[in-house]
Coordinates of C-alpha atoms and ligand atoms in Angstrom, one line a residue:
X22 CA -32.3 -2.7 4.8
X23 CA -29.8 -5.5 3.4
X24 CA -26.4 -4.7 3.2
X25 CA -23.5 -6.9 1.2
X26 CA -20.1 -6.8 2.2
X27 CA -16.6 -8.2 0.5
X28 CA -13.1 -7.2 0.3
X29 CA -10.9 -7.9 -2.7
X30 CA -7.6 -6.7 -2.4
X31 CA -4.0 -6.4 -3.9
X32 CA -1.4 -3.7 -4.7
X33 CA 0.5 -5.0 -8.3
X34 CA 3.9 -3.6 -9.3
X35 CA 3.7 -4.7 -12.8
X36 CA 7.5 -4.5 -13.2
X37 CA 8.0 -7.4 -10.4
X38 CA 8.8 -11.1 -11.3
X39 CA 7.1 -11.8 -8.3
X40 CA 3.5 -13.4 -10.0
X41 CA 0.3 -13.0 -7.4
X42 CA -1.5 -16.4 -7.0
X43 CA -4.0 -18.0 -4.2
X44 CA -1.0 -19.0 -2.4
X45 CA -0.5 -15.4 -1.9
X46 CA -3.8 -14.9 -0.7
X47 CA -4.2 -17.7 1.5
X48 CA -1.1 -16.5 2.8
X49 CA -1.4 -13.1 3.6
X50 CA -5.5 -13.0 4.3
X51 CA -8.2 -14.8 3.0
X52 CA -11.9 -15.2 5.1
X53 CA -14.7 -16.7 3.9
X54 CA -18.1 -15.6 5.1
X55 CA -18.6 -15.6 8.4
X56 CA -14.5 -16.2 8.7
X57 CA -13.5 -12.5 9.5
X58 CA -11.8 -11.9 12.7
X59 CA -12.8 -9.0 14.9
X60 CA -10.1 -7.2 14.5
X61 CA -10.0 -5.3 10.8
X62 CA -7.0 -5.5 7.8
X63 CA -6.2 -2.7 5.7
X64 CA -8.3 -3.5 3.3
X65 CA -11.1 -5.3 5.0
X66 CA -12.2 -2.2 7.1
X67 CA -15.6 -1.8 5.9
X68 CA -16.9 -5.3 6.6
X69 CA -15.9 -4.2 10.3
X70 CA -17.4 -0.8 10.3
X71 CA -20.5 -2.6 8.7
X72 CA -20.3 -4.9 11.7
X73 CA -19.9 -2.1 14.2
X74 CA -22.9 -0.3 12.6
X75 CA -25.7 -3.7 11.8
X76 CA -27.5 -3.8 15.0
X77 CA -27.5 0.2 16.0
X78 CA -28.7 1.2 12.2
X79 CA -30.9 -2.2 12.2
X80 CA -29.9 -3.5 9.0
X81 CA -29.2 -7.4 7.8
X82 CA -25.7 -7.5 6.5
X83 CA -24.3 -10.3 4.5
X84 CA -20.7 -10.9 4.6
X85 CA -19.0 -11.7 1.5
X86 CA -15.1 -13.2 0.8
X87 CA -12.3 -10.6 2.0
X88 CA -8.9 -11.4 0.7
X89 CA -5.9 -9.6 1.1
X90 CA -2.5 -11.2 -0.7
X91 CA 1.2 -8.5 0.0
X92 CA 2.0 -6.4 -2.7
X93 CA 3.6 -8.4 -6.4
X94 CA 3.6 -8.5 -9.8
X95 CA 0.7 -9.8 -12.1
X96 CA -2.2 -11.6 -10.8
X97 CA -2.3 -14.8 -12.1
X98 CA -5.8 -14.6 -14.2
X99 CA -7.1 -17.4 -12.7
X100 CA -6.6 -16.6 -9.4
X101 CA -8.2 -12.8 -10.0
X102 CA -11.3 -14.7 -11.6
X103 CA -11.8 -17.0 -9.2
X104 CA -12.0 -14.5 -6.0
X105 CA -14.1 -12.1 -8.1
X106 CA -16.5 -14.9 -9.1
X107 CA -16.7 -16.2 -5.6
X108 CA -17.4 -12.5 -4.3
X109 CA -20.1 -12.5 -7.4
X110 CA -21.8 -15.6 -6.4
X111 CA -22.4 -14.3 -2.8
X112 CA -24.3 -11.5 -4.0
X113 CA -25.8 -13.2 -6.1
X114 CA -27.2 -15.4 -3.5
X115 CA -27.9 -11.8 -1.2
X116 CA -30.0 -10.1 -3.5
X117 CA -31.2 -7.9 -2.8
X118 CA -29.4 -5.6 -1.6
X119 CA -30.0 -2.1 -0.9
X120 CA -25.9 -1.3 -0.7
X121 CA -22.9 -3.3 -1.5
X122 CA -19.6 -1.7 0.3
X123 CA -16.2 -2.8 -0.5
X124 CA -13.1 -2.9 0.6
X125 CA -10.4 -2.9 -2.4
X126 CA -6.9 -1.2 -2.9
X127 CA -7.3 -0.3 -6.2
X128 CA -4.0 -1.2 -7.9
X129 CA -4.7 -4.4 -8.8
X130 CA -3.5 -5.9 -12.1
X131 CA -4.0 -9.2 -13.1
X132 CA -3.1 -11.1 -16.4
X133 CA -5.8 -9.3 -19.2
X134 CA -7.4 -7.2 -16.6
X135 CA -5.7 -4.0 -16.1
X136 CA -8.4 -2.6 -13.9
X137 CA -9.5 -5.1 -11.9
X138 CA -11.8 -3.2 -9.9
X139 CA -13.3 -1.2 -12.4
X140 CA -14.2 -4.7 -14.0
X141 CA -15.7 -6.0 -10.5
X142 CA -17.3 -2.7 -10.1
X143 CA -19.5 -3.0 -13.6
X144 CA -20.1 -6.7 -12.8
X145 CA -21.5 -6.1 -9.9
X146 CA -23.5 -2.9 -10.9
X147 CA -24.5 -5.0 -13.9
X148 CA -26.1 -7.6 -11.2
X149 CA -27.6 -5.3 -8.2
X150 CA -28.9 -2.4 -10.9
X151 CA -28.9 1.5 -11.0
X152 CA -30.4 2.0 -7.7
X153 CA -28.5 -0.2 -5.4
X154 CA -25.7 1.8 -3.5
X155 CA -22.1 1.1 -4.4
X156 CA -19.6 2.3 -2.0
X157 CA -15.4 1.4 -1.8
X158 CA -12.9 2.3 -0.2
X159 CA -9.4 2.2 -1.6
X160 CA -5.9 2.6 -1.1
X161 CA -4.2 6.3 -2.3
X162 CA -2.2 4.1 -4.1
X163 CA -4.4 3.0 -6.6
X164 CA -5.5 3.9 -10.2
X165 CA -8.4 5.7 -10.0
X166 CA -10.2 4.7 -13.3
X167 CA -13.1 6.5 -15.3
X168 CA -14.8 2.8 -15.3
X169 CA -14.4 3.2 -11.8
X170 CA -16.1 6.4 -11.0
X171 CA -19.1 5.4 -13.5
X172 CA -19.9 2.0 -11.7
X173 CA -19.4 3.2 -8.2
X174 CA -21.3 5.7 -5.7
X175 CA -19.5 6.6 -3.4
X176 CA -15.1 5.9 -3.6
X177 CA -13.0 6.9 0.0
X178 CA -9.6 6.4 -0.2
X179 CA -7.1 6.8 3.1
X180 CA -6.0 10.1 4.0
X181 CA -2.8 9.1 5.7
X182 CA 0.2 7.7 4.0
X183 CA 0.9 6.0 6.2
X184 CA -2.3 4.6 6.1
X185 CA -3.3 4.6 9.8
X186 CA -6.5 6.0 9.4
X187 CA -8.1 2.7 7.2
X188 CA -10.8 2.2 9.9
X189 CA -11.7 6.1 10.6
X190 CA -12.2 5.9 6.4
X191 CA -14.1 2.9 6.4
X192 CA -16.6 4.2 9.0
X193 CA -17.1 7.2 6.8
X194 CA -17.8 5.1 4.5
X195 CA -20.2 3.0 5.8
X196 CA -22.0 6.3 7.8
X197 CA -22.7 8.0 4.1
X198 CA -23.9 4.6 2.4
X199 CA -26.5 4.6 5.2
X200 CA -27.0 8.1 4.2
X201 CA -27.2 7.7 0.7
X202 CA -29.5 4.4 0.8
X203 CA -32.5 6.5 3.5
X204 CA -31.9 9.0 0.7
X205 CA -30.6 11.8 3.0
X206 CA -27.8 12.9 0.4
X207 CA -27.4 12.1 -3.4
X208 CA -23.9 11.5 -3.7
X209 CA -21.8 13.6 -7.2
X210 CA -18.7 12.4 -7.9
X211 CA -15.8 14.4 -9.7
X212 CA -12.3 13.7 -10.1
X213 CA -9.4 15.9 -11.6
X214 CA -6.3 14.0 -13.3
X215 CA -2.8 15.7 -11.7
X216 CA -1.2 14.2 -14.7
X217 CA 1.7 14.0 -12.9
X218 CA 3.0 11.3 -10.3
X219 CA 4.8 11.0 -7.3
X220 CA 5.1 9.4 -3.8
X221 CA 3.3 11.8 -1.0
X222 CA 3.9 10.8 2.4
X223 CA 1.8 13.1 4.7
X224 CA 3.8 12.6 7.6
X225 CA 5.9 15.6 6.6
X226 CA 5.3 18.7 4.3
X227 CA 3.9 19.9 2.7
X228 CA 1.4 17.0 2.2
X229 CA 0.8 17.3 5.9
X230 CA -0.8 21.0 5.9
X231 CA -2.5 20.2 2.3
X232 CA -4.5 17.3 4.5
X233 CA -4.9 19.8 7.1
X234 CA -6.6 22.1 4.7
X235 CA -8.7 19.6 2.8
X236 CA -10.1 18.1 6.3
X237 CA -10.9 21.8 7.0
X238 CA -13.2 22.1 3.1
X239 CA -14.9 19.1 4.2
X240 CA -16.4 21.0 7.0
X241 CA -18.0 23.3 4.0
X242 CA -21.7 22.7 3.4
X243 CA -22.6 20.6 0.5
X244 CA -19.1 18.5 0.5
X245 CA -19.2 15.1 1.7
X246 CA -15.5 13.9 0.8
X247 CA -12.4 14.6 -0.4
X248 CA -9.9 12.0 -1.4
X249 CA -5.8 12.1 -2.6
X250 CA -5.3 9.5 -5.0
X251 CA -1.6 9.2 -4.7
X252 CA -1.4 7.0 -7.8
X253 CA 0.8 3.5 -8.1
X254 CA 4.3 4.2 -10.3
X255 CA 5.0 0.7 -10.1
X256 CA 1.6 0.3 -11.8
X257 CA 1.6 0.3 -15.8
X258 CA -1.4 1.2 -16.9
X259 CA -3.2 3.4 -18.6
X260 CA -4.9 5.4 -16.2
X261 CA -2.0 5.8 -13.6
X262 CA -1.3 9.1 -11.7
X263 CA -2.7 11.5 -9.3
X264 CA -6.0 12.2 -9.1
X265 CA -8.1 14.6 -6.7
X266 CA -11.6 12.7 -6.1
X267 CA -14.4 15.0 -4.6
X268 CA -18.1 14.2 -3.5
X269 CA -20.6 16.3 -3.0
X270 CA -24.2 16.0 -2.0
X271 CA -25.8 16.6 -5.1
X272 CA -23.7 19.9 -6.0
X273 CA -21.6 18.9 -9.4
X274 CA -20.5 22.4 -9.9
X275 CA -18.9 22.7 -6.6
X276 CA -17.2 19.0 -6.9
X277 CA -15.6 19.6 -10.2
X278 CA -14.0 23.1 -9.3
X279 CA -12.9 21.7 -5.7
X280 CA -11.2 18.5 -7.7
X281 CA -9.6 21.2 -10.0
X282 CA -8.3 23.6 -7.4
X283 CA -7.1 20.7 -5.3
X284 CA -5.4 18.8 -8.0
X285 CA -3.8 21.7 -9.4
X286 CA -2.4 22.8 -6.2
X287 CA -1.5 19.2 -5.3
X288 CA 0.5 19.2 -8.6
X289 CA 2.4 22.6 -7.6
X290 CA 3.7 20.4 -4.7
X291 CA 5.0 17.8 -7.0
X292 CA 9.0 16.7 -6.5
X293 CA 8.5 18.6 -3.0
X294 CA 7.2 15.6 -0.8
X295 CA 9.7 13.0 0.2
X296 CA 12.1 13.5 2.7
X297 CA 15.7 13.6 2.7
X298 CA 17.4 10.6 0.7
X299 CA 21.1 9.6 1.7
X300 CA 22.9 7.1 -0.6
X301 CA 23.2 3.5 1.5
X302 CA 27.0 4.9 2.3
X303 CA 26.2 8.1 4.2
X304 CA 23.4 6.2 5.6
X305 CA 25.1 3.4 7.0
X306 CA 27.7 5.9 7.6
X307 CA 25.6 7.9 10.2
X308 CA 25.2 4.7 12.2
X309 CA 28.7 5.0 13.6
X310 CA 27.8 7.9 16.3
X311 CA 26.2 7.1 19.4
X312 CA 22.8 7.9 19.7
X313 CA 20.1 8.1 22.5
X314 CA 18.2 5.2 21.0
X315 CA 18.4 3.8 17.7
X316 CA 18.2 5.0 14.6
X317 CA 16.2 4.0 12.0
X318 CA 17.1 3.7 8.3
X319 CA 14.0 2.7 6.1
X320 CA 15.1 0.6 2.6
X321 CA 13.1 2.5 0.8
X322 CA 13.3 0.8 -2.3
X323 CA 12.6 -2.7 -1.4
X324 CA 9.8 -2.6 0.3
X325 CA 7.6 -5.7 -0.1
X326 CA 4.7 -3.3 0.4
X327 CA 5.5 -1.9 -3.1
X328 CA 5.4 -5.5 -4.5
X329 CA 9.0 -6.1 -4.4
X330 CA 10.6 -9.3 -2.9
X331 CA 11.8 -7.4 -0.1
X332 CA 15.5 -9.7 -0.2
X333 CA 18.0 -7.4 -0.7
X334 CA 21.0 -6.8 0.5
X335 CA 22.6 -3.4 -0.8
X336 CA 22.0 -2.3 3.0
X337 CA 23.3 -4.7 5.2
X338 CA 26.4 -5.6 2.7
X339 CA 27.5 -1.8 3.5
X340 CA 26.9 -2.5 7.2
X341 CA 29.0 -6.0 7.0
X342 CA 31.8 -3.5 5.1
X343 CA 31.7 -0.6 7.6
X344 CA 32.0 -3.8 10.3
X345 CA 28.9 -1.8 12.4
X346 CA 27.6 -3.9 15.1
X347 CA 24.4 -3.6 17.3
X348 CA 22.7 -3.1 14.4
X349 CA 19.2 -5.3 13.5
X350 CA 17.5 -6.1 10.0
X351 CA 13.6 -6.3 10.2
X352 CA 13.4 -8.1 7.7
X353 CA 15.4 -10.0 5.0
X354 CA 12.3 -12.3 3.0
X355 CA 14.0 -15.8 2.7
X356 CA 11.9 -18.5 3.2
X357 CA 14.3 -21.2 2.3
X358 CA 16.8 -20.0 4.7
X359 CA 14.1 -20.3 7.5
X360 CA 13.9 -23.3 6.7
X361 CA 17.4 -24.7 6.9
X362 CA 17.3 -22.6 10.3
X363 CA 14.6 -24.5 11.5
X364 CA 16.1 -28.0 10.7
X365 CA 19.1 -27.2 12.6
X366 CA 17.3 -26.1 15.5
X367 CA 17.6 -22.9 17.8
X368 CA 21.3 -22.8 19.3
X369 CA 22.9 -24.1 16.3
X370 CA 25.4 -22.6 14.5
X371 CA 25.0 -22.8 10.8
X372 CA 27.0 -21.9 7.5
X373 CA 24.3 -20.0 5.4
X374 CA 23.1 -17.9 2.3
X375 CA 20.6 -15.6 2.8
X376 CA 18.9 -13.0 0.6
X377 CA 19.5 -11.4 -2.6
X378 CA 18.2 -14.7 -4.5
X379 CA 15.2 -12.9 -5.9
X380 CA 16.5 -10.2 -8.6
X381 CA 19.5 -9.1 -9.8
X382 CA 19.5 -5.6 -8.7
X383 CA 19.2 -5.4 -4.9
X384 CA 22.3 -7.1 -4.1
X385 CA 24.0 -10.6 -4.0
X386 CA 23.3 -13.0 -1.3
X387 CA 25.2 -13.3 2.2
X388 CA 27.0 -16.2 3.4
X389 CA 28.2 -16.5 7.3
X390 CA 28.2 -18.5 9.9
X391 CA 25.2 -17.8 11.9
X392 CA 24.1 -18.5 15.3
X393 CA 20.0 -18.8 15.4
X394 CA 18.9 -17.3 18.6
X395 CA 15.3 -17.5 17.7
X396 CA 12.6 -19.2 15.4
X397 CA 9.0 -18.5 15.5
X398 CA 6.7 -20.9 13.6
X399 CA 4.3 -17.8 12.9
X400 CA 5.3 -14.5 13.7
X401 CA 3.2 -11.3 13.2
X402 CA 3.3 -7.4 13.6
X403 CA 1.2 -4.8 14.5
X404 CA -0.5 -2.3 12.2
X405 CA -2.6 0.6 13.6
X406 CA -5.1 -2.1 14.8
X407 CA -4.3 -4.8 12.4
X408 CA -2.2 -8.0 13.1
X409 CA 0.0 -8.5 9.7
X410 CA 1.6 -12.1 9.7
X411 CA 5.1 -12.5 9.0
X412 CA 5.4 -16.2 8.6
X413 CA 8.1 -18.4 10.4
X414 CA 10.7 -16.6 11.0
X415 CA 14.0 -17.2 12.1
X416 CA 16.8 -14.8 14.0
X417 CA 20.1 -14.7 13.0
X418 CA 22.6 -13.4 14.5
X419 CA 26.8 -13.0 13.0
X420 CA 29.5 -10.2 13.0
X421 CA 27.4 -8.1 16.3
X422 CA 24.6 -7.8 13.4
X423 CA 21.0 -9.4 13.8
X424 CA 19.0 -10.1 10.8
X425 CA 15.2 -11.5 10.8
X426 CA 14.7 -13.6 8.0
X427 CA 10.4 -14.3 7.2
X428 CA 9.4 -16.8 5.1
X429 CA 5.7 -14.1 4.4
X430 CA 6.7 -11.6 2.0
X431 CA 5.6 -8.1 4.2
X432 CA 6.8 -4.6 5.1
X433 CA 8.2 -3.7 8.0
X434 CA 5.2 -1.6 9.9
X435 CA 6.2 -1.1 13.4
X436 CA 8.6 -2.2 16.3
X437 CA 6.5 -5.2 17.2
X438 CA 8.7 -7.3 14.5
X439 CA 11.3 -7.3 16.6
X440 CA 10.0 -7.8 19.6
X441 CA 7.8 -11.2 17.9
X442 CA 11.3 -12.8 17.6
X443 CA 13.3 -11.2 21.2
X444 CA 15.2 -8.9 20.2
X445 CA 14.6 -5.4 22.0
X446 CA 14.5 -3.0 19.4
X447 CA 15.4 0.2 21.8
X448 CA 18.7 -1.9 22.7
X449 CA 20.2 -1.7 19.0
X450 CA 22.1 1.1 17.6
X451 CA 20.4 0.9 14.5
X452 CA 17.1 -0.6 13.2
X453 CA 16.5 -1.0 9.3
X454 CA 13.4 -1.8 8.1
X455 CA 12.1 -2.3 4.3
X456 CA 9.1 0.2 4.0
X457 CA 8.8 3.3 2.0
X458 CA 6.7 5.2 4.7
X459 CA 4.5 3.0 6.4
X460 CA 7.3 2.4 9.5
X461 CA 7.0 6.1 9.9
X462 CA 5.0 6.4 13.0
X463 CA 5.8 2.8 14.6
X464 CA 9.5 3.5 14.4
X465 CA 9.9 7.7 15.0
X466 CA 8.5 6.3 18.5
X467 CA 11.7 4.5 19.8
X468 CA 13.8 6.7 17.1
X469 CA 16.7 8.5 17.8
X470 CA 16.4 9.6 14.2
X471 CA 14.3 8.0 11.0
X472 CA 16.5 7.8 8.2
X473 CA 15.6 7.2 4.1
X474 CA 18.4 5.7 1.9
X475 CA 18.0 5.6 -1.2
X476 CA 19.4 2.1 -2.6
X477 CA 18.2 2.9 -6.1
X478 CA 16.6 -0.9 -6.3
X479 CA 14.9 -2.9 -7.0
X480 CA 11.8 -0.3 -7.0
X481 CA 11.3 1.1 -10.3
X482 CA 11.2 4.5 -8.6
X483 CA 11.9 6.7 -11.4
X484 CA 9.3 6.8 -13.6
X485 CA 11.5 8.4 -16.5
X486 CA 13.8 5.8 -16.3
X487 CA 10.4 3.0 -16.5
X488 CA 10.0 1.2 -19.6
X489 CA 5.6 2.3 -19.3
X490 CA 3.7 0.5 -22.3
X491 CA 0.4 1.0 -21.1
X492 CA 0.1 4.6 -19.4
X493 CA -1.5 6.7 -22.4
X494 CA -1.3 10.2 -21.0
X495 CA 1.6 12.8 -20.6
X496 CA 2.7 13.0 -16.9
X497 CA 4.9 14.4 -15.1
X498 CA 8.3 14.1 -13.8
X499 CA 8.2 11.9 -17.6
X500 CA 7.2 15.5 -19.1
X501 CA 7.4 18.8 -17.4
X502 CA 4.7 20.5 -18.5
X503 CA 1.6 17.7 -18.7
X504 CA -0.7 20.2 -18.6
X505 CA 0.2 21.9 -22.0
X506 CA -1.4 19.9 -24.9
X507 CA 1.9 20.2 -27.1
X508 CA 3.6 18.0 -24.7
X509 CA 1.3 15.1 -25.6
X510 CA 3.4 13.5 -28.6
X511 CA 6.9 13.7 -26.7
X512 CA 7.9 10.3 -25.9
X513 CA 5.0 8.2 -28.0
X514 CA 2.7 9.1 -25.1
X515 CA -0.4 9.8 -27.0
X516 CA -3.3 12.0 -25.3
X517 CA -6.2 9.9 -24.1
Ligands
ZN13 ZN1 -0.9 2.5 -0.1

């Protein structure tokens, strides 16, 4: 048995002026064969679970290309052509092949492609043929397209959000490919469109008891796996939304109703998922008690994860106003900042502007006098068992506030950011990260309390309020009742 392996990965906000190139890559992952490190990325997974598997199952795997760049706007075309014809040309050189499993994200845009995987998915069925085994995993975040479903096998997105479970998935995935290539199951896809969107963490309800439940129906005979497709709002396309994906072995029937049960009660929990939001005022507000152990407010809005710049400032200008001190920034994404930090050298005391430079919404820059207590040439942070690299980094310090300023755009994931650049993260009053939910379990550790403040940018986190050219169907919160076919013409969304 021959098994090819390859990873292709991005998440695009198409509303960000922040363009995806090989720079972006190279900078946050890129491994040629045979480059991979042990340990796995989010999106890489599968080549490690394929790894993990080779010898015990006593197959020949070939590794392909896996590349990884943060969350941005458009791919540059170029760039998107160039990994995908790279990833092409291995397998070309593999065949054959008796399965092909990837590891992509599923949100990927790049400039004329707006479903990059469902394009990589027919060109590679259109090279391995209708009996090779296609398998992916994704990220919930993605847009799960029809092209999509048609080309591949076998599709596994994460359960968690946040996503700690990418390896547990991958190994799924791999353990029913093996499956599916001895012939032992005859994997039937359906999917059910939710026609609404939303952001579902399942850290809290009531996503956390629907997971519950849906971990419970795949124990039922016959059902191999269920996937959430959260959907990408930041994502214009035509296809974006929610989506219920269900595989069976061999039982269409019984996928298509489970999709439709599922999706339909996933979209009775629409609107009722996030957390608490404070405004940044009553946030920052809440700092000024003393707590056992910091607390932790999570920028919601400008996460980098969500293919913002991940600059802003809304946050700590309220802090700087409210004259809070013990209070540290993980991060503020300024790489030109590190690098007057680094010319003058740790110890030295410099006048600088930091942040805000990247869009006009998320705040205007800072300018103090800043003592640099730290710099790191190449700093990185933990992620369930992934090491994500923040770049150099420099820590500032001004006003009893720290700030880290990274020169790699990336979320804020877990504690270990702090600790990469010396400050002690249980020793601060307060801790604000930029993630949406990702931080979640990292930070609720140390936590006195977790925190979500609502800065209203530079996200495009209202999807009434987003200018969508693309997305072709009626969803809600943009129409009420999606569901109801007289809906369809409101707001030049036409049905598809
Ligand atoms: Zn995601």
């Amino acid at each position: 048995m021959r098994i090819f392996t390859a990873s292709l990965a991005t998440e695009t906000n198409t509303f960000s002026p922040m363009f995806t190139d090989l720079d972006s890559f190279r900078s946050s992952f890129y491994a040629r064969p045979g480059e991979h490190p042990p340990t796995p990325t989010l999106c890489s997974a599968p080549l490690i679970a394929c790894r993990e598997q080779a010898t015990a199952q006593g197959f020949t795997l070939i590794e392909g290309s896996c590349s990884w760049a943060e969350p941005g706007g458009l791919v540059n075309r170029a760039c998107y052509e160039y990994l995908r014809d790279e990833i092409l040309q291995q397998l070309t050189a593999a065949l054959p092949v008796d399965a092909v499993v990837l590891g992509l994200h599923g949100a990927m845009v790049a400039q004329g492609y707006d479903d990059c995987e469902g394009d990589l998915l027919s060109r590679i069925r259109a090279l391995v043929g209708p009996d090779t085994v296609i398998a992916a995993e994704l990220d919930p975040h993605s847009h799960l397209t029809r092209k999509r479903c048609e080309m591949a096998d076998l599709l596994i997105a994460f359960k968690e959000f946040p996503h700690l479970d990418f390896m547990e998935r991958a190994r799924e995935l791999v353990q029913l490919t093996l499956a599916a290539v001895r012939g032992n199951i005859k994997p039937c896809m359906s999917r059910f469109d939710c026609r609404m969107i939303d952001v579902l963490p399942t850290s809290n309800e009531p996503m956390k008891s629907f997971l519950a439940r849906i971990r419970l129906l795949e124990q039922q005979p016959g059902v191999l796996s269920i996937s959430v497709i959260h959907g990408f709002m930041a994502g214009d396309v035509p296809e974006m939304g929610s989506q219920l994906l269900v595989i069976t072995d061999n039982d269409p029937s019984l996928s298509q109703q489970l999709a439709k049960q599922l999706g339909m009660e996933l979209f009775a929990m629409r609107g009722k998922s996030m957390p608490e939001m404070l405004s940044v005022e009553e946030g920052v507000r809440r700092l000024q008690t003393k707590n056992n152990g910091p607390v932790v407010l999570a920028d919601v809005w400008d996460n980098p994860g969500g293919g913002v710049a991940g600059d802003g400032t809304l946050i700590l200008r309220e802090v700087i106003r409210q004259q809070l001190q013990g209070i540290a920034f993980g991060t503020i994404w300024d790489p030109m900042a590190v690098q007057l930090c680094f010319a003058a050298g740790e110890g030295a005391e410099i006048p600088l502007r930091f942040g805000g430079k990247s869009c006009a919404t998320a705040g205007e820059p800072v300018d103090k006098i800043v003592a640099i207590k730290a710099l790191r040439a190449s700093a990185w942070q933990q992620f369930g068992g992934s090491e994500v690299p923040m770049g150099a980094c420099a820590w500032i310090q001004f006003d009893g506030i720290d700030v880290i300023l990274n020169s790699n755009r990336c979320q804020s994931f877990d504690p270990s950011l702090f600790r990469a650049l010396g400050i002690v993260p249980e020793q601060c009053r307060g801790l604000v990260v930029k993630s949406t939910n990702h931080f979640y379990q990292g930070f609720a550790a140390i936590a006195s309390e977790v925190l979500y403040l609502d800065a209203k940018a530079p996200y495009p986190s209202d999807p009434r309020r987003n200018q969508y050219r693309k997305l072709t169907r009626a969803i809600w919160p943009i129409v009420e009742q999606p569901h109801l076919q007289h809906h369809e013409s409101k707001r030049g969304i036409s049905p598809c």
